[in-house]
Coordinates of C-alpha atoms and ligand atoms in Angstrom, one line a residue:
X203 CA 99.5 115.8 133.9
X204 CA 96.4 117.6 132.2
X205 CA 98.9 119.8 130.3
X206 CA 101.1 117.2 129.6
X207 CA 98.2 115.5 127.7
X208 CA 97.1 118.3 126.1
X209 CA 100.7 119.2 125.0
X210 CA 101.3 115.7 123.1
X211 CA 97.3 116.0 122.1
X212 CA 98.5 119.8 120.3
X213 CA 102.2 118.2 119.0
X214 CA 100.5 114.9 117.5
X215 CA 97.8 117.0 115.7
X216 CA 100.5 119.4 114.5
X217 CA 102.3 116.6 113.1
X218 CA 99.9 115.0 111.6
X219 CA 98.9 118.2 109.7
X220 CA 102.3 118.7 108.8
X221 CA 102.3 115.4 106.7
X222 CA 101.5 115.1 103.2
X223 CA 98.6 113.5 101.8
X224 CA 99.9 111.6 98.6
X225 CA 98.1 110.7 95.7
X226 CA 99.9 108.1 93.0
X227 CA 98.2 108.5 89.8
X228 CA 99.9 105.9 87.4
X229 CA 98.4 105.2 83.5
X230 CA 99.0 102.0 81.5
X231 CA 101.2 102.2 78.8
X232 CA 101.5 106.0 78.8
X233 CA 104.4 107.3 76.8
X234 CA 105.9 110.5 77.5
X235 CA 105.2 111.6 73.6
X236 CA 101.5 111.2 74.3
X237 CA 102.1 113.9 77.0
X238 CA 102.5 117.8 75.6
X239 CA 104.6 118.5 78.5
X240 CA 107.1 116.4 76.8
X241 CA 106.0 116.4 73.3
X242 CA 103.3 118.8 71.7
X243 CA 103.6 116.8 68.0
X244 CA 100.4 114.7 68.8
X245 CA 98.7 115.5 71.7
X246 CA 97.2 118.4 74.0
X247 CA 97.3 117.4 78.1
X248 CA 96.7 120.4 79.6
X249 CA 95.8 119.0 83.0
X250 CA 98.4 116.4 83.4
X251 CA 100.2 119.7 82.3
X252 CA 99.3 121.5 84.8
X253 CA 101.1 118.9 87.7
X254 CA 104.2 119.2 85.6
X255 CA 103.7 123.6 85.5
X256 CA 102.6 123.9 89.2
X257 CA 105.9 120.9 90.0
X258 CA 108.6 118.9 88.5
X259 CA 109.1 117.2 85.6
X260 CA 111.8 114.4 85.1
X261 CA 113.2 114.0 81.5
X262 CA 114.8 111.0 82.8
X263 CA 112.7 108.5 84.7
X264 CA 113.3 104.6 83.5
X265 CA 111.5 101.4 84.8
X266 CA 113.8 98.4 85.4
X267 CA 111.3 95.5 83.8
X268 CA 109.3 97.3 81.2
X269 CA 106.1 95.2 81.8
X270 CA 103.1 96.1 84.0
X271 CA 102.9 93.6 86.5
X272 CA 106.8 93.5 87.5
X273 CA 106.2 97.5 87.3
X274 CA 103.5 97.3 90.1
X275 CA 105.0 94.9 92.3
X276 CA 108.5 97.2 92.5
X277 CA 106.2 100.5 92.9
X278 CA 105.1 98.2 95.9
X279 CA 108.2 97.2 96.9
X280 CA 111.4 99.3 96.1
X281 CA 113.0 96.3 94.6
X282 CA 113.9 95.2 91.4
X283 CA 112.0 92.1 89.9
X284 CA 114.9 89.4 91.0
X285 CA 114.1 90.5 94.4
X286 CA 110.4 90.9 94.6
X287 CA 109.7 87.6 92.7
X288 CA 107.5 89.5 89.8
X289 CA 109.8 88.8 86.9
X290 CA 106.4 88.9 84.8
X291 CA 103.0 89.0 83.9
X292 CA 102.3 85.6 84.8
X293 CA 104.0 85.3 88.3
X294 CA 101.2 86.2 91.4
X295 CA 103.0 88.7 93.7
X296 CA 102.7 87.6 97.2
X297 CA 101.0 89.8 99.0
X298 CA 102.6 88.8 102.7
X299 CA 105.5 90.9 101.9
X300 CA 106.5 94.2 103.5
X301 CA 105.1 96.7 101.0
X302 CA 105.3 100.6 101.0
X303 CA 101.3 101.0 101.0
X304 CA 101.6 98.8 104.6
X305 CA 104.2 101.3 105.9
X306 CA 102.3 104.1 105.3
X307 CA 99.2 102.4 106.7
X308 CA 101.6 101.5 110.2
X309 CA 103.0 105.0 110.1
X310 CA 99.6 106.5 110.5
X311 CA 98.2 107.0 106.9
X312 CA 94.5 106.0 105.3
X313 CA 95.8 104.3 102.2
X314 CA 93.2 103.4 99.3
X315 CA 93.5 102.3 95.7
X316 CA 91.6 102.3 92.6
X317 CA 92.0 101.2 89.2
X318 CA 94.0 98.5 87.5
X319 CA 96.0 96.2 90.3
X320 CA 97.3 93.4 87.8
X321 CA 99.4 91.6 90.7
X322 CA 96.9 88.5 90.5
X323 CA 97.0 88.1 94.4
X324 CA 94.7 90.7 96.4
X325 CA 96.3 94.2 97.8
X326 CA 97.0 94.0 100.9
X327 CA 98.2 97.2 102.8
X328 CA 95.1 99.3 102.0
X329 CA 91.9 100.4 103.9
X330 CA 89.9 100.5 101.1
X331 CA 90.7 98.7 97.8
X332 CA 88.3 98.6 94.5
X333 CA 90.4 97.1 91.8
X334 CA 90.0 96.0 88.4
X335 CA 90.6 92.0 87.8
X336 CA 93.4 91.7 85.2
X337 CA 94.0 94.2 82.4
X338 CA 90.1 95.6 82.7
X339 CA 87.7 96.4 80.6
X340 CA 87.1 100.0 79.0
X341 CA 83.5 99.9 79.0
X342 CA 81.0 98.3 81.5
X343 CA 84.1 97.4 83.1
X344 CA 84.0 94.9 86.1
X345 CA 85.5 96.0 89.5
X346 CA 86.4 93.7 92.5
X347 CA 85.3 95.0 96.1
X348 CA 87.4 94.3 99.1
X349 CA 84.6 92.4 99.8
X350 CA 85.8 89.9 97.0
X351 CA 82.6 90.4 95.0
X352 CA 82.8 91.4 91.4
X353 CA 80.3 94.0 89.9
X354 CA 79.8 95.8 87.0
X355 CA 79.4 99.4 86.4
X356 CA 78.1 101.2 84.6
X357 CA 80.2 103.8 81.7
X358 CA 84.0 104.1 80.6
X359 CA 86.8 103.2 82.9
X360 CA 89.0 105.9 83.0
X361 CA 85.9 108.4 84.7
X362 CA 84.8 105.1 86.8
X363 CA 88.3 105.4 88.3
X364 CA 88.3 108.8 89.1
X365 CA 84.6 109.1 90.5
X366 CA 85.4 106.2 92.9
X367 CA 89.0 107.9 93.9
X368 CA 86.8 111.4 94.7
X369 CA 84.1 108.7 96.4
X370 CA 86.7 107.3 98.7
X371 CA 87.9 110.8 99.0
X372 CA 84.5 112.6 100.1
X373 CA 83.9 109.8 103.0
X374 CA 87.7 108.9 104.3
X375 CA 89.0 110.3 108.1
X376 CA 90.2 113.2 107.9
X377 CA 92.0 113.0 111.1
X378 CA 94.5 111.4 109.1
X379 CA 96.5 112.1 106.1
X380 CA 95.8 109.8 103.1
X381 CA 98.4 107.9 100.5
X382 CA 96.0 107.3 97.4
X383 CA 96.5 105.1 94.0
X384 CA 94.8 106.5 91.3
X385 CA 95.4 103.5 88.5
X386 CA 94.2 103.7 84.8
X387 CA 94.1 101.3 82.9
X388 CA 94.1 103.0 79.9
X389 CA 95.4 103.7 77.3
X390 CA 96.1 100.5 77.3
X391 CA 95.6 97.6 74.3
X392 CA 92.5 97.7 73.1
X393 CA 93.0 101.3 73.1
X394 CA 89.1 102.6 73.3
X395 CA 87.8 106.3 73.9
X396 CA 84.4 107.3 74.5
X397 CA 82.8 108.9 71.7
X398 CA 83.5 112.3 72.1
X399 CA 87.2 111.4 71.7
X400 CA 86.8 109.0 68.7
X401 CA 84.9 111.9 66.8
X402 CA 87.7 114.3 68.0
X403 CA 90.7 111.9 66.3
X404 CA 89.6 109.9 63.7
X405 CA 90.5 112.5 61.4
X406 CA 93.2 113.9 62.6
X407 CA 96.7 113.6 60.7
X408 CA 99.3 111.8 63.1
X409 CA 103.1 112.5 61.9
X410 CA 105.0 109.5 61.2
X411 CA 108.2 108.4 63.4
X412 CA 111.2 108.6 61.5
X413 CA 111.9 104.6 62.1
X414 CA 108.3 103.5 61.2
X415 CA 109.6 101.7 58.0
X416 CA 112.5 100.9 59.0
X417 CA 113.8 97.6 57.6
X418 CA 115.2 95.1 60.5
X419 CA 117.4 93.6 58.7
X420 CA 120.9 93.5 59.8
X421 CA 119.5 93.9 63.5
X422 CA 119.8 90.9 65.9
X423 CA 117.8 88.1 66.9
X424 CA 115.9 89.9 69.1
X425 CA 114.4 92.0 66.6
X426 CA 113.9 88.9 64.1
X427 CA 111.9 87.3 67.1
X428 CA 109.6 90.0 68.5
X429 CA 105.7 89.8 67.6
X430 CA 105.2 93.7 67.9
X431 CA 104.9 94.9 64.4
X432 CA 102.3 97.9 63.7
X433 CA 102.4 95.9 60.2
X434 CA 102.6 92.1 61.0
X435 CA 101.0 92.0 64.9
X436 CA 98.6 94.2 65.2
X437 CA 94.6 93.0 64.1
X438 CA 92.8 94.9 61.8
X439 CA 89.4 94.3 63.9
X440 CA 90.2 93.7 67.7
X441 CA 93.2 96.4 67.7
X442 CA 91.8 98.7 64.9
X443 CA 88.1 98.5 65.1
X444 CA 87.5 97.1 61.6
X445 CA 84.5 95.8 61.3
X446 CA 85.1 91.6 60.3
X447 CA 82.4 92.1 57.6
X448 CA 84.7 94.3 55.4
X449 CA 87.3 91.7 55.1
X450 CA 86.0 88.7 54.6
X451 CA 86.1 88.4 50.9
X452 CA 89.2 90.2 51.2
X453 CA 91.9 87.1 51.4
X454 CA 95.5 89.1 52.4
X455 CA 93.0 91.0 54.9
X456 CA 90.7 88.1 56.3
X457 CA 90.7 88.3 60.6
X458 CA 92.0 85.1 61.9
X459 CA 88.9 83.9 64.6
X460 CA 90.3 84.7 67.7
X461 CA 90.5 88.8 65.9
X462 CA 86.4 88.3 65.3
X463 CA 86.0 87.0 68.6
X464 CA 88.0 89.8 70.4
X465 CA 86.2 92.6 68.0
X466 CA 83.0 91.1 69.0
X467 CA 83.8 90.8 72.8
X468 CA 85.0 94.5 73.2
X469 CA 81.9 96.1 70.7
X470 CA 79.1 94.0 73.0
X471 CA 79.9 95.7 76.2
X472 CA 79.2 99.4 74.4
X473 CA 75.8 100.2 75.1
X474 CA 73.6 101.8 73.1
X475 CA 73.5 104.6 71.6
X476 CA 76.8 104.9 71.5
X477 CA 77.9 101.5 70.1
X478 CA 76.1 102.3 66.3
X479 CA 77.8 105.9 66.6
X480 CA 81.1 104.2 66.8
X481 CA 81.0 101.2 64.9
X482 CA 79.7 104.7 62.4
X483 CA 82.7 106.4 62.8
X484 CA 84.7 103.5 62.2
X485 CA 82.8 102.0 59.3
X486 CA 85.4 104.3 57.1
X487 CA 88.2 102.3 57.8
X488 CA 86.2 99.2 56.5
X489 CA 85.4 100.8 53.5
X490 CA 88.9 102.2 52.9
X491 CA 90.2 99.1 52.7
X492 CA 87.7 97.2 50.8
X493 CA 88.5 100.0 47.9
X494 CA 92.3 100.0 48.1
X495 CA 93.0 96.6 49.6
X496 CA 96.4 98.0 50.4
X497 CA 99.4 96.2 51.6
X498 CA 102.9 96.3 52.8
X499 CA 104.2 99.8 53.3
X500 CA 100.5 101.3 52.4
X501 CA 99.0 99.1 54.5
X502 CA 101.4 100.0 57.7
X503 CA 100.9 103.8 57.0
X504 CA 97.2 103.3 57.4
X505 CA 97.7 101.1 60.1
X506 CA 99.9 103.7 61.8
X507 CA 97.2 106.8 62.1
X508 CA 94.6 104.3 63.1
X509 CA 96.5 103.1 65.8
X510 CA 97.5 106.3 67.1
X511 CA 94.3 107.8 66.9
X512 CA 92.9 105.7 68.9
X513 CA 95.4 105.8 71.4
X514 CA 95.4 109.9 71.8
X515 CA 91.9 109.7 71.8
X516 CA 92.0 107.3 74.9
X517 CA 94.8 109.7 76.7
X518 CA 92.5 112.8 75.7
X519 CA 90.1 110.5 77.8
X520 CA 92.6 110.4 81.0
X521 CA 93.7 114.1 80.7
X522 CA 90.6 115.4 81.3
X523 CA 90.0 112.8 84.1
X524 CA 93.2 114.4 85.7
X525 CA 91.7 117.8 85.5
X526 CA 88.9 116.3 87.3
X527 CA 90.8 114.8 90.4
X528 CA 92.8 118.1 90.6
X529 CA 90.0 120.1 90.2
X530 CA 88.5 117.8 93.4
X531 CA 91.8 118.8 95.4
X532 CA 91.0 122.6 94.6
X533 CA 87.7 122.8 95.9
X534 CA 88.5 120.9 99.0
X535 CA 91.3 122.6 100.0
X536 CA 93.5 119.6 99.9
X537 CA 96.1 121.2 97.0
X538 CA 98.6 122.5 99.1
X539 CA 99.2 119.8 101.2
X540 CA 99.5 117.2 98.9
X541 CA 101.9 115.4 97.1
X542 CA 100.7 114.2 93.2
X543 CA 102.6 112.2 91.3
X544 CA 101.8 110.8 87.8
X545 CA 103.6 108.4 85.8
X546 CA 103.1 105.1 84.0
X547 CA 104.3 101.5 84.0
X548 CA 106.1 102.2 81.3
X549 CA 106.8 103.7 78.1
X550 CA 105.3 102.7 74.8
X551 CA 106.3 102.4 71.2
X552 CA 104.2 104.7 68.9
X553 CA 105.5 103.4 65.7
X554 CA 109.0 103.5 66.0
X555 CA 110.8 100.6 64.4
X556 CA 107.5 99.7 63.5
X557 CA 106.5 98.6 66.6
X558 CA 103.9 98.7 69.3
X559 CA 104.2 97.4 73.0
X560 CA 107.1 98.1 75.0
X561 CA 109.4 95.3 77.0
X562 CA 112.8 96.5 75.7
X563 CA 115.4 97.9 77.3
X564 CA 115.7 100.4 74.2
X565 CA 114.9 104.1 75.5
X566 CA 111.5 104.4 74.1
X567 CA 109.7 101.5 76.7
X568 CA 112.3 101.9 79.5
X569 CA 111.5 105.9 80.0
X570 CA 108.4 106.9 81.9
X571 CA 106.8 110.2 81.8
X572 CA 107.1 111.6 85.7
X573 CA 105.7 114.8 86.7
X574 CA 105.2 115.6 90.9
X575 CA 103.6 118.3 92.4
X576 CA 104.0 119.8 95.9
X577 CA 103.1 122.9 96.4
X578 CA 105.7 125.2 99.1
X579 CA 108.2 121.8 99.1
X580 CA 109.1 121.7 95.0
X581 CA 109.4 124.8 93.3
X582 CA 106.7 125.1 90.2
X583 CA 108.1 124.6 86.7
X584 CA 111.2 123.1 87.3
X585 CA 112.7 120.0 85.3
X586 CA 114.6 117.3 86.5
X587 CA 117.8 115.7 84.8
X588 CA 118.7 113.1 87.2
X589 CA 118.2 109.5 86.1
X590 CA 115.7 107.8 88.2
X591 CA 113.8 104.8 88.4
X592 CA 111.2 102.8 89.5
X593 CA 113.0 101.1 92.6
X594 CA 112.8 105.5 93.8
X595 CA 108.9 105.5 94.2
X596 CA 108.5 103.7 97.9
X597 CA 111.3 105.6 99.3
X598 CA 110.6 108.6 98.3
X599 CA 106.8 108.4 99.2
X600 CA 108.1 107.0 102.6
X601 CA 110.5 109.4 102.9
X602 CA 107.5 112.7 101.8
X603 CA 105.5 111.2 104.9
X604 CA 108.3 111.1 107.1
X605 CA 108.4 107.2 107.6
X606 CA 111.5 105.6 107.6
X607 CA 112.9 103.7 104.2
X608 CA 113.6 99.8 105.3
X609 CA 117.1 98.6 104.2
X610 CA 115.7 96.2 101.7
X611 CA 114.2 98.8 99.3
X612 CA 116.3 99.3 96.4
X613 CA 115.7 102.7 95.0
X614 CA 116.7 106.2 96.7
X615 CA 114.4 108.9 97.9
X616 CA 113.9 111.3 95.7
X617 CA 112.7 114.2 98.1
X618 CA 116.2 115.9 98.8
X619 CA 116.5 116.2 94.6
X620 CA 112.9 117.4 94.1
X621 CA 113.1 119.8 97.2
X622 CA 116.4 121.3 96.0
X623 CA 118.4 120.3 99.3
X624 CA 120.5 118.1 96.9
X625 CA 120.6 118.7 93.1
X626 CA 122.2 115.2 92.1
X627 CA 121.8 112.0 92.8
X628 CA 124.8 110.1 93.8
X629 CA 123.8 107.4 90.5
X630 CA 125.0 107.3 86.9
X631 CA 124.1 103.8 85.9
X632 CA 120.7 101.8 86.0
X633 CA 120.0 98.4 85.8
X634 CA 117.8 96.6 83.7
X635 CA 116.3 93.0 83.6
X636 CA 113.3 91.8 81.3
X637 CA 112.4 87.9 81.6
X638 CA 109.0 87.3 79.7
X639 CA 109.6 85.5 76.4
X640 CA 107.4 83.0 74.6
X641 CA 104.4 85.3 76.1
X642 CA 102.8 88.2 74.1
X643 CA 105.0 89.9 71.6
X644 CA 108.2 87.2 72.1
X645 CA 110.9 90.1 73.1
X646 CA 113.7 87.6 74.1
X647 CA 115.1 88.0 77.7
X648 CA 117.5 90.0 78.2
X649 CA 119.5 92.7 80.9
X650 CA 122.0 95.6 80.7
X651 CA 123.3 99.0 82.0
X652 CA 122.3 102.7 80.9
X653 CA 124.9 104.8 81.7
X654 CA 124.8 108.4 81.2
X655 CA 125.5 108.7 77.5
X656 CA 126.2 104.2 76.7
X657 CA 123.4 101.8 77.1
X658 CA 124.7 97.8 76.9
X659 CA 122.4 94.9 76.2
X660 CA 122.7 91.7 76.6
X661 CA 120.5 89.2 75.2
X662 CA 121.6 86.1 76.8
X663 CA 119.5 83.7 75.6
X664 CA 121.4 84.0 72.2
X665 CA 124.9 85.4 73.7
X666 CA 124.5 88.9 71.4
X667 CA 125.4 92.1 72.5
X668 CA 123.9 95.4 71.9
X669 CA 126.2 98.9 72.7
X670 CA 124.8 102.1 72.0
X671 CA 125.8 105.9 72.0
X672 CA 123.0 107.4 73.0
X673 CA 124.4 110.9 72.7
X674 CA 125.1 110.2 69.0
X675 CA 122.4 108.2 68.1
X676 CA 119.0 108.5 70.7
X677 CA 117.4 105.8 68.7
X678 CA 119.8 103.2 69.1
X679 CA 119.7 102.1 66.0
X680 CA 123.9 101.8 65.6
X681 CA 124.4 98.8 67.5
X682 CA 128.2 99.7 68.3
X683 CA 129.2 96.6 69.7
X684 CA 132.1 95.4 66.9
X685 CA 133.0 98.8 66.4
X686 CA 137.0 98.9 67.0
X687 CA 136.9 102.8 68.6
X688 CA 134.5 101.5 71.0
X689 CA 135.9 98.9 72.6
X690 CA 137.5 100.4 75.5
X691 CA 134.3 101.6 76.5
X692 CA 132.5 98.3 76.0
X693 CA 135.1 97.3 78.7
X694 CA 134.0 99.6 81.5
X695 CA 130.5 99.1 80.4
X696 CA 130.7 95.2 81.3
X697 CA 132.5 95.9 84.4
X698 CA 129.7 98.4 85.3
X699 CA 127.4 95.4 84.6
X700 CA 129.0 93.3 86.9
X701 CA 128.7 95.4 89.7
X702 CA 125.4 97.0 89.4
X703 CA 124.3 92.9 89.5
X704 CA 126.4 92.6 92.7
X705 CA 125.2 95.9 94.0
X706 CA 121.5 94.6 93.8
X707 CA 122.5 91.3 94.5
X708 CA 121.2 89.8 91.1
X709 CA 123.1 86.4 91.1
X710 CA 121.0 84.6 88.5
X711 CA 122.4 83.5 85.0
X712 CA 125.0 83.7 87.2
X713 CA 129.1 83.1 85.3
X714 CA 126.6 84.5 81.6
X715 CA 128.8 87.3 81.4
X716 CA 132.1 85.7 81.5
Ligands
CA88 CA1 101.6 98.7 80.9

């Protein structure tokens, strides 16, 4: 009997060794160009890098709803957004359901998460939970307890988030292995580094996207409709730090209230010293514009390097906040044996078409970076081709821990691809669903299929069709749809439709694609 105990005492312990810890690292609004393991034109990430150099890197990885909160609730879920219920930003996810955080908890792990949650309801599935309510604040940001209690703490968000995940870290049980989120919320709208990074960028020279003046006209509704112009849509003050005073006597220029009100808001929570060095560093911008008052094209091209430099300076912010964590996992001996994964909700426009924001279907907000590291399971430096998606993360973290994927999760695991035991993945079509129009930036609801080399969109609250060859034109800017050589294909690529919307059992709007 003794023996016998000892025996399943020695096989549990061995087991439980065996599995992976996991740590989830996810940014907000991230895109893969901001990241020089995809892109070196604008930015330097040598630690998120590093996951990609010591692990895989996916040059296909798309979301299904390109939209944080429907983004979180499938990373939670393994379903797409008709099935979880989070369609947007608005909707609160209920927190009852099965989720992959409360698997891993039931299958024996110590599961914790930090950072932005954005689900409106509380997590559930997690022993320990600090989470920031809504989109977050960069500075002084406010964090809710599992206690329910909201404080403030003190100093920038993105190193906030990482000394609480190396906090829970230092003091979890280590009898057990742990499933982490690590969630950023930058570089996220109001896009705000610290000061080191603001001096770092603000003179830097950002080169332009080959779309940034593009002229819309002759595209479809959609793009008459949106509110995500660089140009039109995004505030001189609140957005691009301008101080109000410079503009006021400037009538093309003058910030509407709510702009002074934002600008106001965000500058109030830097403390001193550092608020007067950056309201220093941006005072420039002010005074550009009170000399050259520019507008139109001039105007956007300014606009453009503002915004961007201000973006990479608040991803130069999380990149060395990575370094940090895996720097943490080094000296604890906890890099071999666990999985990292980083990602974002979704991809972002950095000035193509003009645009900021994401929501469309269009390649450039429905691709996510995706790097994973796994030391002895993936080998180091390899790149992924297959096309995956969000509906893959809960299966495949299930499936790393050895916990077994419930039939109502959407996705695949993606451990036999990353682990070389199968190359492909048995899929060459994704689906795609976005509902939130009439809220920020008025993208118009729509759904479709990328295929391998076609992408079709259908905007169906205006019954217009978008096809594209993404092999002859990656921007999709040749809508293809009228285009008598294509029609056979537009054929198979409405059939595919139809049954990718029966294979996940999408029946709303049903009869709109007759
Ligand atoms: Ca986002």
């Amino acid at each position: 009997m003794r023996l016998l105990v000892l025996f399943l005492l020695l096989s549990f312990n061995c087991f439980s060794q065996q599995r992976p810890n996991i740590i989830y690292i996810m940014s907000d609004d991230h895109d893969a160009d901001a990241i020089s393991a995809y892109n070196k034109k604008f930015i330097r990430t040598p630690n998120i890098d590093r996951i990609a150099k010591e692990g895989v890197l996916f040059t296909r990885s798309f979301v299904s709803n390109s939209i944080c909160g429907p983004v979180r609730a499938t990373l939670l879920t393994g379903q797409f957004s008709h099935k979880n219920g989070m369609r947007d930003n608005r909707t609160r996810f209920d927190s009852s359901r099965i989720t992959m955080p409360k698997l891993m908890q039931q299958g024996g792990y110590q599961t914790a998460i930090v950072g932005k949650w954005h689900l409106h309801s509380y997590p559930t599935g997690f022993d320990h939970w600090k989470i920031l309510p809504g989109q977050g604040l960069y500075f002084e940001p406010r964090i809710i307890s599992m206690k329910g209690d909201t404080s403030t703490y003190h100093g920038y968000a993105t190193d906030i988030i990482t000394e609480e995940a190396t906090k829970w870290l230092d003091r979890r049980d280590t009898s057990k292995p742990f499933l982490l989120h690590v969630h950023h919320k930058a570089p996220h709208r109001y896009f705000f580094a610290p000061v080191k990074y603001i001096e770092q960028f603000h003179n830097k020279k950002i080169p332009e996207p080959a779309t940034l003046y593009l002229d819309t006209a002759g595209h479809g509704t959609a793009w008459h409709l949106q509110t995500m112009s660089i140009l039109h849509d995004m505030k001189l003050c609140s957005d691009l730090k301008v101080d109000p005073k410079y503009l006021m006597n400037i009538p093309e220029l003058k910030p509407d209230s709510t702009d002074i009100v934002y600008y106001n808001a965000i500058f109030n929570r830097i403390p001193e010293p550092d608020r007067s060095s950056i309201k220093k560093n941006y005072a420039k911008r002010g005074e550009l514009l009170q000399r050259l008052k520019p507008a139109g094209k001039e105007l956007l091209k300014y606009k453009y390097q503002w915004y961007m430099q201000d973006y990479l300076a608040t991803v130069a912010s999380i990149d060395e906040n990575i370094g940090r964590l895996l720097d943490y996992l080094d000296k604890n001996d906890l890099t071999k044996n666990t999985l990292v994964v980083y990602t974002s909700d979704q991809g972002m426009y950095l000035g193509e078409n003009g645009w900021f924001d994401k929501r469309w279907m269009y390649d450039v907000s429905m691709q996510s970076p995706l790097f994973m590291r796994w030391p002895e399971h993936i080998k180091p430096g390899s790149v992924n081709t297959n096309m995956v998606q969000t509906i893959d993360y809960a299966p495949t973290i299930l499936d790393a821990a050895g916990i077994e994927i419930p039939g109502f999760m959407q996705g695949l695991s993606l451990v036999p691809t990353i682990t070389d035991k199968e190359k492909i993945i048995p899929r060459h079509n994704l689906y795609y669903h976005f509902y939130e129009y009439k809220a920020d930036h008025t993208v118009l609801q729509h759904l479709g299929v990328r295929g391998e080399r076609y992408k079709l969109i259908y905007f169906y609250p205006v019954n217009e069709w978008e096809l594209y060859d993404l092999e002859t034109d990656p921007q999709e800017q040749k809508n293809l749809i009228n285009s008598p050589a294509h029609q056979e294909i537009l054929k198979q690529m409405k059939l595919e439709l139809l049954s990718l919307r029966n294979k996940y059992d999408d029946h709303e709007k049903a009869g709109i694609l007759n």
